[in-house]
PDB file of C-alpha atoms in Angstrom:
ATOM      1  CA  MET A 189       0.414   0.294  -0.214  1.00 79.00           C
ATOM      2  CA  GLU A 190       2.488   2.176   0.984  1.00 82.00           C
ATOM      3  CA  LEU A 191       4.557   1.361  -2.373  1.00 86.00           C
ATOM      4  CA  LEU A 192       1.557   2.629  -4.386  1.00 89.00           C
ATOM      5  CA  ILE A 193       2.039   5.862  -2.759  1.00 91.00           C
ATOM      6  CA  PHE A 194       5.835   5.770  -2.937  1.00 92.00           C
ATOM      7  CA  TYR A 195       6.427   5.353  -6.404  1.00 92.00           C
ATOM      8  CA  PRO A 196       3.917   8.045  -7.957  1.00 93.00           C
ATOM      9  CA  LEU A 197       5.849  10.197  -5.620  1.00 93.00           C
ATOM     10  CA  ALA A 198       8.929   9.474  -6.064  1.00 93.00           C
ATOM     11  CA  LEU A 199       8.801   9.529  -9.770  1.00 94.00           C
ATOM     12  CA  VAL A 200       6.709  12.796 -10.193  1.00 94.00           C
ATOM     13  CA  SER A 201      10.251  14.286  -7.921  1.00 94.00           C
ATOM     14  CA  VAL A 202      11.963  13.189 -10.211  1.00 94.00           C
ATOM     15  CA  GLY A 203      10.292  14.205 -13.563  1.00 94.00           C
ATOM     16  CA  LEU A 204      10.495  17.509 -11.973  1.00 94.00           C
ATOM     17  CA  ALA A 205      14.053  17.802 -11.375  1.00 93.00           C
ATOM     18  CA  LEU A 206      14.803  17.111 -14.641  1.00 93.00           C
ATOM     19  CA  GLY A 207      12.002  19.798 -15.372  1.00 92.00           C
ATOM     20  CA  VAL A 208      14.474  22.307 -13.647  1.00 91.00           C
ATOM     21  CA  VAL A 209      17.437  20.491 -15.173  1.00 89.00           C
ATOM     22  CA  LEU A 210      16.071  20.665 -19.014  1.00 88.00           C
ATOM     23  CA  ASN A 211      14.081  23.630 -18.708  1.00 85.00           C
ATOM     24  CA  LYS A 212      15.018  26.532 -21.430  1.00 83.00           C
ATOM     25  CA  ASN A 213      13.339  28.880 -18.869  1.00 85.00           C
ATOM     26  CA  PRO A 214      13.776  30.616 -15.077  1.00 87.00           C
ATOM     27  CA  ILE A 215      10.669  30.771 -14.509  1.00 89.00           C
ATOM     28  CA  GLY A 216       9.849  27.462 -15.761  1.00 90.00           C
ATOM     29  CA  SER A 217      12.995  25.631 -13.596  1.00 91.00           C
ATOM     30  CA  ALA A 218      11.816  27.893 -10.476  1.00 92.00           C
ATOM     31  CA  VAL A 219       7.837  26.291 -10.911  1.00 93.00           C
ATOM     32  CA  CYS A 220       9.301  22.665 -11.285  1.00 94.00           C
ATOM     33  CA  LEU A 221      11.621  23.296  -8.297  1.00 94.00           C
ATOM     34  CA  ILE A 222       8.456  24.290  -5.990  1.00 94.00           C
ATOM     35  CA  GLY A 223       6.479  20.905  -7.391  1.00 94.00           C
ATOM     36  CA  MET A 224       9.264  19.086  -6.640  1.00 94.00           C
ATOM     37  CA  MET A 225       9.625  20.407  -2.866  1.00 94.00           C
ATOM     38  CA  LEU A 226       5.957  19.573  -1.992  1.00 94.00           C
ATOM     39  CA  GLY A 227       6.730  16.081  -3.550  1.00 94.00           C
ATOM     40  CA  LEU A 228       9.560  15.647  -1.356  1.00 94.00           C
ATOM     41  CA  ALA A 229       7.505  16.828   1.768  1.00 94.00           C
ATOM     42  CA  ALA A 230       4.992  13.903   0.574  1.00 94.00           C
ATOM     43  CA  VAL A 231       8.029  11.583   0.794  1.00 93.00           C
ATOM     44  CA  PHE A 232       8.606  13.530   4.449  1.00 93.00           C
ATOM     45  CA  VAL A 233       5.167  12.840   5.536  1.00 92.00           C
ATOM     46  CA  LEU A 234       5.261   9.169   4.765  1.00 90.00           C
ATOM     47  CA  LEU A 235       8.222   8.745   6.415  1.00 89.00           C
ATOM     48  CA  GLN A 236       6.325  10.244   9.207  1.00 88.00           C
ATOM     49  CA  ALA A 237       8.388  13.521   9.761  1.00 89.00           C
ATOM     50  CA  HIS A 238       5.552  15.848   9.868  1.00 90.00           C
ATOM     51  CA  PHE A 239       7.251  18.735  11.189  1.00 91.00           C
ATOM     52  CA  LEU A 240      10.193  18.434   8.930  1.00 91.00           C
ATOM     53  CA  ALA A 241       7.632  18.484   6.047  1.00 93.00           C
ATOM     54  CA  ILE A 242       6.165  21.407   7.040  1.00 93.00           C
ATOM     55  CA  LEU A 243       9.340  23.174   7.316  1.00 91.00           C
ATOM     56  CA  GLN A 244       9.651  22.123   3.847  1.00 92.00           C
ATOM     57  CA  ILE A 245       6.851  23.795   2.236  1.00 94.00           C
ATOM     58  CA  LEU A 246       6.810  26.895   4.785  1.00 94.00           C
ATOM     59  CA  ILE A 247      11.001  27.242   3.820  1.00 92.00           C
ATOM     60  CA  TYR A 248      11.645  25.834   0.817  1.00 89.00           C
ATOM     61  CA  ALA A 249       8.658  25.826  -1.192  1.00 89.00           C
ATOM     62  CA  GLY A 250       7.520  29.231   0.322  1.00 90.00           C
ATOM     63  CA  ALA A 251      10.735  31.570   1.119  1.00 91.00           C
ATOM     64  CA  ILE A 252      13.423  30.805  -0.374  1.00 92.00           C
ATOM     65  CA  MET A 253      11.410  29.676  -4.152  1.00 92.00           C
ATOM     66  CA  VAL A 254       9.390  32.794  -3.527  1.00 92.00           C
ATOM     67  CA  LEU A 255      13.283  34.445  -2.788  1.00 91.00           C
ATOM     68  CA  PHE A 256      14.146  33.246  -6.290  1.00 91.00           C
ATOM     69  CA  MET A 257      10.852  33.956  -8.336  1.00 91.00           C
ATOM     70  CA  PHE A 258      12.039  37.811  -6.876  1.00 91.00           C
ATOM     71  CA  VAL A 259      15.418  37.699  -8.508  1.00 90.00           C
ATOM     72  CA  ILE A 260      14.990  35.998 -11.759  1.00 89.00           C
ATOM     73  CA  MET A 261      12.502  39.279 -12.767  1.00 89.00           C
ATOM     74  CA  LEU A 262      13.906  41.579 -10.612  1.00 88.00           C
ATOM     75  CA  LEU A 263      16.544  40.694 -13.432  1.00 85.00           C
ATOM     76  CA  ASN A 264      14.442  39.737 -16.147  1.00 79.00           C
ATOM     77  CA  LEU A 265      16.430  37.048 -17.719  1.00 71.00           C
ATOM     78  CA  ARG A 266      13.516  35.727 -20.073  1.00 63.00           C
ATOM     79  CA  ASP A 267      15.884  35.224 -23.298  1.00 60.00           C
ATOM     80  CA  ASP A 268      19.159  34.525 -21.028  1.00 57.00           C
ATOM     81  CA  ASP A 269      19.130  30.884 -22.043  1.00 58.00           C
ATOM     82  CA  LYS A 270      17.861  30.692 -25.172  1.00 57.00           C
ATOM     83  CA  ILE A 271      20.701  29.157 -26.737  1.00 56.00           C
ATOM     84  CA  TRP A 272      20.728  25.989 -24.440  1.00 57.00           C
ATOM     85  CA  LYS A 273      24.738  24.407 -24.590  1.00 58.00           C
ATOM     86  CA  VAL A 274      26.479  22.230 -22.972  1.00 59.00           C
ATOM     87  CA  ARG A 275      30.080  24.094 -21.672  1.00 62.00           C
ATOM     88  CA  GLU A 276      32.155  22.424 -24.410  1.00 64.00           C
ATOM     89  CA  ARG A 277      35.244  23.043 -22.444  1.00 68.00           C
ATOM     90  CA  ASN A 278      34.810  20.880 -19.566  1.00 71.00           C
ATOM     91  CA  ILE A 279      32.615  17.988 -20.835  1.00 76.00           C
ATOM     92  CA  TRP A 280      35.310  15.410 -20.442  1.00 82.00           C
ATOM     93  CA  LEU A 281      36.291  16.117 -16.644  1.00 81.00           C
ATOM     94  CA  SER A 282      32.302  16.383 -16.254  1.00 79.00           C
ATOM     95  CA  SER A 283      31.426  12.905 -17.638  1.00 82.00           C
ATOM     96  CA  LEU A 284      34.308  11.597 -15.452  1.00 86.00           C
ATOM     97  CA  THR A 285      32.831  13.358 -12.294  1.00 84.00           C
ATOM     98  CA  GLY A 286      29.129  11.807 -12.834  1.00 82.00           C
ATOM     99  CA  ALA A 287      29.914   9.041 -13.371  1.00 87.00           C
ATOM    100  CA  MET A 288      32.458   8.524 -10.860  1.00 88.00           C
ATOM    101  CA  MET A 289      30.077  10.035  -8.239  1.00 85.00           C
ATOM    102  CA  VAL A 290      27.040   7.541  -9.831  1.00 85.00           C
ATOM    103  CA  GLY A 291      29.721   4.791  -9.128  1.00 88.00           C
ATOM    104  CA  VAL A 292      29.946   6.116  -5.206  1.00 88.00           C
ATOM    105  CA  LEU A 293      26.410   6.284  -4.913  1.00 84.00           C
ATOM    106  CA  TYR A 294      25.408   3.269  -6.270  1.00 85.00           C
ATOM    107  CA  LYS A 295      28.370   1.130  -4.470  1.00 85.00           C
ATOM    108  CA  ILE A 296      27.050   2.700  -0.674  1.00 83.00           C
ATOM    109  CA  ILE A 297      23.215   1.635  -1.675  1.00 81.00           C
ATOM    110  CA  ASP A 298      24.750  -2.168  -2.394  1.00 82.00           C
ATOM    111  CA  ILE A 299      26.507  -1.923   0.916  1.00 81.00           C
ATOM    112  CA  ILE A 300      23.506  -0.463   2.735  1.00 78.00           C
ATOM    113  CA  ALA A 301      20.886  -3.134   1.015  1.00 75.00           C
ATOM    114  CA  GLY A 302      22.946  -5.821   2.219  1.00 74.00           C
ATOM    115  CA  ALA A 303      22.656  -4.557   6.019  1.00 72.00           C
ATOM    116  CA  GLU A 304      19.481  -5.466   7.925  1.00 67.00           C
ATOM    117  CA  PHE A 305      17.390  -2.069   7.676  1.00 65.00           C
ATOM    118  CA  ASN A 306      15.022  -3.222   5.601  1.00 63.00           C
ATOM    119  CA  ALA A 307      12.441  -3.942   8.066  1.00 68.00           C
ATOM    120  CA  PRO A 308      11.553  -0.440   9.742  1.00 71.00           C
ATOM    121  CA  ALA A 309      11.811  -0.048  14.027  1.00 70.00           C
ATOM    122  CA  LYS A 310       8.634   0.226  15.558  1.00 76.00           C
ATOM    123  CA  VAL A 311       8.401   3.768  16.387  1.00 76.00           C
ATOM    124  CA  PRO A 312       6.283   5.731  18.771  1.00 78.00           C
ATOM    125  CA  ASP A 313       3.380   7.473  17.996  1.00 76.00           C
ATOM    126  CA  GLU A 314       4.295  11.056  18.439  1.00 78.00           C
ATOM    127  CA  PHE A 315       7.819  10.476  15.998  1.00 81.00           C
ATOM    128  CA  GLY A 316       8.699  12.983  14.456  1.00 79.00           C
ATOM    129  CA  THR A 317       6.295  15.719  15.986  1.00 84.00           C
ATOM    130  CA  VAL A 318       6.464  19.055  16.623  1.00 88.00           C
ATOM    131  CA  GLU A 319       6.843  18.399  20.214  1.00 88.00           C
ATOM    132  CA  MET A 320       9.467  14.960  19.599  1.00 88.00           C
ATOM    133  CA  VAL A 321      12.087  17.255  17.619  1.00 88.00           C
ATOM    134  CA  GLY A 322      11.415  20.682  19.304  1.00 90.00           C
ATOM    135  CA  THR A 323      12.213  18.809  22.825  1.00 90.00           C
ATOM    136  CA  ALA A 324      15.316  17.516  21.079  1.00 89.00           C
ATOM    137  CA  LEU A 325      16.105  20.860  19.688  1.00 89.00           C
ATOM    138  CA  PHE A 326      15.658  22.353  22.663  1.00 91.00           C
ATOM    139  CA  THR A 327      17.508  19.493  24.934  1.00 92.00           C
ATOM    140  CA  ASP A 328      20.121  18.162  23.089  1.00 89.00           C
ATOM    141  CA  PHE A 329      21.072  20.648  20.685  1.00 92.00           C
ATOM    142  CA  VAL A 330      20.820  23.739  22.269  1.00 93.00           C
ATOM    143  CA  LEU A 331      24.384  24.341  21.176  1.00 94.00           C
ATOM    144  CA  PRO A 332      23.821  23.729  17.042  1.00 92.00           C
ATOM    145  CA  PHE A 333      20.724  25.721  17.328  1.00 92.00           C
ATOM    146  CA  GLU A 334      21.930  28.628  19.011  1.00 93.00           C
ATOM    147  CA  VAL A 335      25.308  28.670  16.198  1.00 94.00           C
ATOM    148  CA  ALA A 336      22.491  28.375  13.708  1.00 93.00           C
ATOM    149  CA  SER A 337      20.781  31.613  15.040  1.00 94.00           C
ATOM    150  CA  ILE A 338      23.892  33.283  14.683  1.00 95.00           C
ATOM    151  CA  LEU A 339      24.522  31.636  11.328  1.00 94.00           C
ATOM    152  CA  LEU A 340      21.316  33.229  10.273  1.00 94.00           C
ATOM    153  CA  LEU A 341      21.867  36.752  11.590  1.00 95.00           C
ATOM    154  CA  ALA A 342      25.286  36.701   9.553  1.00 94.00           C
ATOM    155  CA  ALA A 343      23.493  35.419   6.285  1.00 94.00           C
ATOM    156  CA  MET A 344      21.270  38.149   6.687  1.00 92.00           C
ATOM    157  CA  VAL A 345      23.518  41.008   7.561  1.00 93.00           C
ATOM    158  CA  GLY A 346      25.585  39.858   4.503  1.00 92.00           C
ATOM    159  CA  SER A 347      23.106  40.169   2.074  1.00 90.00           C
ATOM    160  CA  VAL A 348      21.833  43.129   2.474  1.00 90.00           C
ATOM    161  CA  VAL A 349      25.754  44.459   2.826  1.00 90.00           C
ATOM    162  CA  LEU A 350      26.259  43.160  -0.292  1.00 86.00           C
ATOM    163  CA  ALA A 351      23.011  43.887  -2.423  1.00 83.00           C
ATOM    164  CA  LYS A 352      23.929  48.009  -1.298  1.00 81.00           C
ATOM    165  CA  SER A 353      23.863  50.105  -4.289  1.00 71.00           C
ATOM    166  CA  LYS A 354      27.019  51.779  -3.473  1.00 64.00           C
ATOM    167  CA  VAL A 355      29.165  51.418   0.066  1.00 55.00           C
ATOM    168  CA  ASP A 356      29.284  55.355   0.844  1.00 53.00           C
TER     169      ASP A 356
ATOM    170  CA  MET B  29       6.073  -1.042   3.728  1.00 75.00           C
ATOM    171  CA  VAL B  30       9.025   0.988   1.837  1.00 81.00           C
ATOM    172  CA  PRO B  31      12.159  -0.466   1.874  1.00 83.00           C
ATOM    173  CA  LEU B  32      15.006   1.649   3.193  1.00 85.00           C
ATOM    174  CA  THR B  33      16.464   1.035  -0.379  1.00 85.00           C
ATOM    175  CA  HIS B  34      14.056   2.720  -2.125  1.00 87.00           C
ATOM    176  CA  TYR B  35      14.499   5.742  -0.093  1.00 90.00           C
ATOM    177  CA  LEU B  36      18.478   6.073  -0.828  1.00 88.00           C
ATOM    178  CA  ILE B  37      17.995   4.897  -4.349  1.00 89.00           C
ATOM    179  CA  LEU B  38      15.439   7.991  -4.716  1.00 92.00           C
ATOM    180  CA  SER B  39      17.712  10.341  -2.957  1.00 92.00           C
ATOM    181  CA  ALA B  40      21.112   9.123  -5.271  1.00 90.00           C
ATOM    182  CA  THR B  41      19.005   9.990  -8.416  1.00 90.00           C
ATOM    183  CA  LEU B  42      17.930  13.419  -7.338  1.00 93.00           C
ATOM    184  CA  PHE B  43      21.124  14.111  -5.967  1.00 92.00           C
ATOM    185  CA  SER B  44      22.612  13.462  -9.534  1.00 90.00           C
ATOM    186  CA  ILE B  45      20.507  15.025 -10.850  1.00 91.00           C
ATOM    187  CA  GLY B  46      21.289  18.154  -9.016  1.00 92.00           C
ATOM    188  CA  VAL B  47      25.351  17.359  -9.887  1.00 89.00           C
ATOM    189  CA  LEU B  48      24.477  17.564 -13.549  1.00 86.00           C
ATOM    190  CA  GLY B  49      22.665  20.864 -13.825  1.00 88.00           C
ATOM    191  CA  VAL B  50      25.626  22.473 -11.747  1.00 87.00           C
ATOM    192  CA  LEU B  51      27.813  20.691 -14.318  1.00 83.00           C
ATOM    193  CA  VAL B  52      25.769  21.423 -17.422  1.00 82.00           C
ATOM    194  CA  ARG B  53      23.857  24.705 -16.998  1.00 82.00           C
ATOM    195  CA  ARG B  54      25.178  28.126 -16.957  1.00 81.00           C
ATOM    196  CA  ASN B  55      23.160  30.624 -15.493  1.00 85.00           C
ATOM    197  CA  ALA B  56      23.395  31.479 -12.293  1.00 87.00           C
ATOM    198  CA  ILE B  57      20.449  31.393 -10.857  1.00 90.00           C
ATOM    199  CA  VAL B  58      19.530  27.741 -12.187  1.00 90.00           C
ATOM    200  CA  VAL B  59      22.213  26.494 -10.678  1.00 91.00           C
ATOM    201  CA  PHE B  60      21.671  27.508  -7.373  1.00 92.00           C
ATOM    202  CA  MET B  61      18.716  25.580  -7.527  1.00 93.00           C
ATOM    203  CA  CYS B  62      19.982  22.832  -8.560  1.00 94.00           C
ATOM    204  CA  ILE B  63      22.404  23.070  -5.323  1.00 94.00           C
ATOM    205  CA  GLU B  64      19.175  23.510  -3.615  1.00 93.00           C
ATOM    206  CA  ILE B  65      17.863  19.833  -5.364  1.00 94.00           C
ATOM    207  CA  MET B  66      20.939  18.039  -3.982  1.00 94.00           C
ATOM    208  CA  LEU B  67      20.289  19.542  -0.140  1.00 94.00           C
ATOM    209  CA  ASN B  68      16.622  18.346  -0.949  1.00 93.00           C
ATOM    210  CA  ALA B  69      18.308  14.622  -1.749  1.00 94.00           C
ATOM    211  CA  VAL B  70      20.688  14.532   1.293  1.00 94.00           C
ATOM    212  CA  ASN B  71      17.235  15.614   4.109  1.00 94.00           C
ATOM    213  CA  ILE B  72      15.881  12.239   2.415  1.00 93.00           C
ATOM    214  CA  THR B  73      18.181  10.006   3.297  1.00 92.00           C
ATOM    215  CA  LEU B  74      18.529  11.323   6.955  1.00 93.00           C
ATOM    216  CA  ILE B  75      15.021  11.326   7.583  1.00 92.00           C
ATOM    217  CA  ALA B  76      14.849   7.752   5.593  1.00 90.00           C
ATOM    218  CA  PHE B  77      17.464   7.038   8.196  1.00 88.00           C
ATOM    219  CA  ASP B  78      15.662   8.854  10.758  1.00 88.00           C
ATOM    220  CA  ARG B  79      12.619   6.650  10.055  1.00 87.00           C
ATOM    221  CA  TYR B  80      14.285   3.358  10.099  1.00 86.00           C
ATOM    222  CA  LEU B  81      16.258   3.390  13.255  1.00 85.00           C
ATOM    223  CA  ASN B  82      13.551   5.204  15.110  1.00 83.00           C
ATOM    224  CA  GLN B  83      15.982   8.416  16.749  1.00 82.00           C
ATOM    225  CA  HIS B  84      15.119  11.785  15.690  1.00 82.00           C
ATOM    226  CA  ASP B  85      18.818  13.065  15.696  1.00 87.00           C
ATOM    227  CA  GLY B  86      18.502  13.255  11.860  1.00 88.00           C
ATOM    228  CA  GLN B  87      15.614  15.405  11.670  1.00 90.00           C
ATOM    229  CA  ILE B  88      17.686  17.970  13.986  1.00 92.00           C
ATOM    230  CA  PHE B  89      20.622  17.322  11.178  1.00 92.00           C
ATOM    231  CA  SER B  90      17.695  17.636   8.689  1.00 92.00           C
ATOM    232  CA  PHE B  91      16.717  20.966  10.211  1.00 92.00           C
ATOM    233  CA  MET B  92      20.195  22.630  10.222  1.00 93.00           C
ATOM    234  CA  VAL B  93      20.389  21.441   6.961  1.00 93.00           C
ATOM    235  CA  ILE B  94      17.468  24.124   6.283  1.00 93.00           C
ATOM    236  CA  CYS B  95      19.257  26.642   7.921  1.00 92.00           C
ATOM    237  CA  VAL B  96      22.077  26.765   5.912  1.00 93.00           C
ATOM    238  CA  ALA B  97      20.309  26.533   2.942  1.00 92.00           C
ATOM    239  CA  GLY B  98      18.515  29.561   3.713  1.00 92.00           C
ATOM    240  CA  ALA B  99      21.562  31.201   4.722  1.00 93.00           C
ATOM    241  CA  GLU B 100      22.966  29.939   1.544  1.00 92.00           C
ATOM    242  CA  VAL B 101      20.535  31.030  -1.149  1.00 92.00           C
ATOM    243  CA  SER B 102      20.072  35.076   0.529  1.00 92.00           C
ATOM    244  CA  VAL B 103      23.601  35.269   0.304  1.00 93.00           C
ATOM    245  CA  GLY B 104      23.790  34.385  -3.003  1.00 92.00           C
ATOM    246  CA  LEU B 105      21.076  35.541  -4.209  1.00 91.00           C
ATOM    247  CA  ALA B 106      22.743  38.861  -3.226  1.00 91.00           C
ATOM    248  CA  ILE B 107      25.683  38.018  -4.915  1.00 89.00           C
ATOM    249  CA  VAL B 108      24.276  37.324  -8.573  1.00 89.00           C
ATOM    250  CA  ILE B 109      22.794  40.783  -7.845  1.00 88.00           C
ATOM    251  CA  ALA B 110      25.599  42.695  -7.392  1.00 87.00           C
ATOM    252  CA  LEU B 111      27.702  41.229  -9.951  1.00 86.00           C
ATOM    253  CA  PHE B 112      24.505  41.791 -12.326  1.00 86.00           C
ATOM    254  CA  ARG B 113      25.158  45.498 -11.380  1.00 85.00           C
ATOM    255  CA  ASN B 114      28.823  45.671 -12.735  1.00 82.00           C
ATOM    256  CA  LYS B 115      27.997  43.341 -15.497  1.00 81.00           C
ATOM    257  CA  PRO B 116      24.755  42.801 -16.797  1.00 81.00           C
ATOM    258  CA  THR B 117      24.993  38.700 -17.540  1.00 79.00           C
ATOM    259  CA  VAL B 118      24.575  35.667 -15.305  1.00 79.00           C
ATOM    260  CA  ASN B 119      26.710  33.232 -17.464  1.00 80.00           C
ATOM    261  CA  LEU B 120      29.311  31.918 -15.323  1.00 79.00           C
ATOM    262  CA  ASP B 121      31.062  31.726 -18.533  1.00 77.00           C
ATOM    263  CA  GLU B 122      30.914  35.340 -18.530  1.00 78.00           C
ATOM    264  CA  LEU B 123      31.724  35.863 -14.803  1.00 78.00           C
ATOM    265  CA  ASN B 124      35.500  34.964 -15.362  1.00 77.00           C
ATOM    266  CA  LEU B 125      37.459  38.469 -13.770  1.00 76.00           C
ATOM    267  CA  MET B 126      39.043  35.994 -11.075  1.00 76.00           C
ATOM    268  CA  LYS B 127      40.215  32.955 -13.337  1.00 73.00           C
ATOM    269  CA  TRP B 128      43.832  32.508 -13.128  1.00 66.00           C
TER     270      TRP B 128
END
């Protein structure tokens, strides 16, 4: 039963991810990426990570993609990629890198498939809820949480300074 | 029940698509989007292992990944805007001022 839900979700996500890469228009890429984020949020729900699914929709499909759309429309990039070509200069290096990476990932999956992970653990009902993740976040992981807030502050200041028109 | 391998294969496929996009595309903003695809692929792996091992450390970790992605996108797009102000293009092959 779960497989019947999982396969369409995975196929839609992979197809939309390919759409991001193959689309000629940056706006089309962004719309495909929003669809892929929503599909992945559904995959997270399937894995009982409800809090992360909501965060995925709010932050990725909401905030980050609005930022992308905003910049694309601000820069008015409609005709930028009309001639869609592969970078000629490093095509061999690119294919070599890609082949090596696919090989490494395949090997990792091969090793993990041999281990005894295929039966999922029994999890409590509140697994992945805001309460459980929040408790872990504010007890065991307080320091990373605070460091993340400093990181976001630094990113905020940095982006304002970078996008400012002229330094006085 | 879905075996863990299926989630890992989905994650590896999405990661490979992201790498393909970064290597092939020349539009800086689309390259950023492909980086987002890669970060998301990693999140799937973390959460799937979490579910199959009955822990929640991986969910915290993917929360941090989302934080870093937000920071990275805001700074990256600010850099794109600053570059665009100097030279009106987002084609990565034309932005080679710092190339040796």
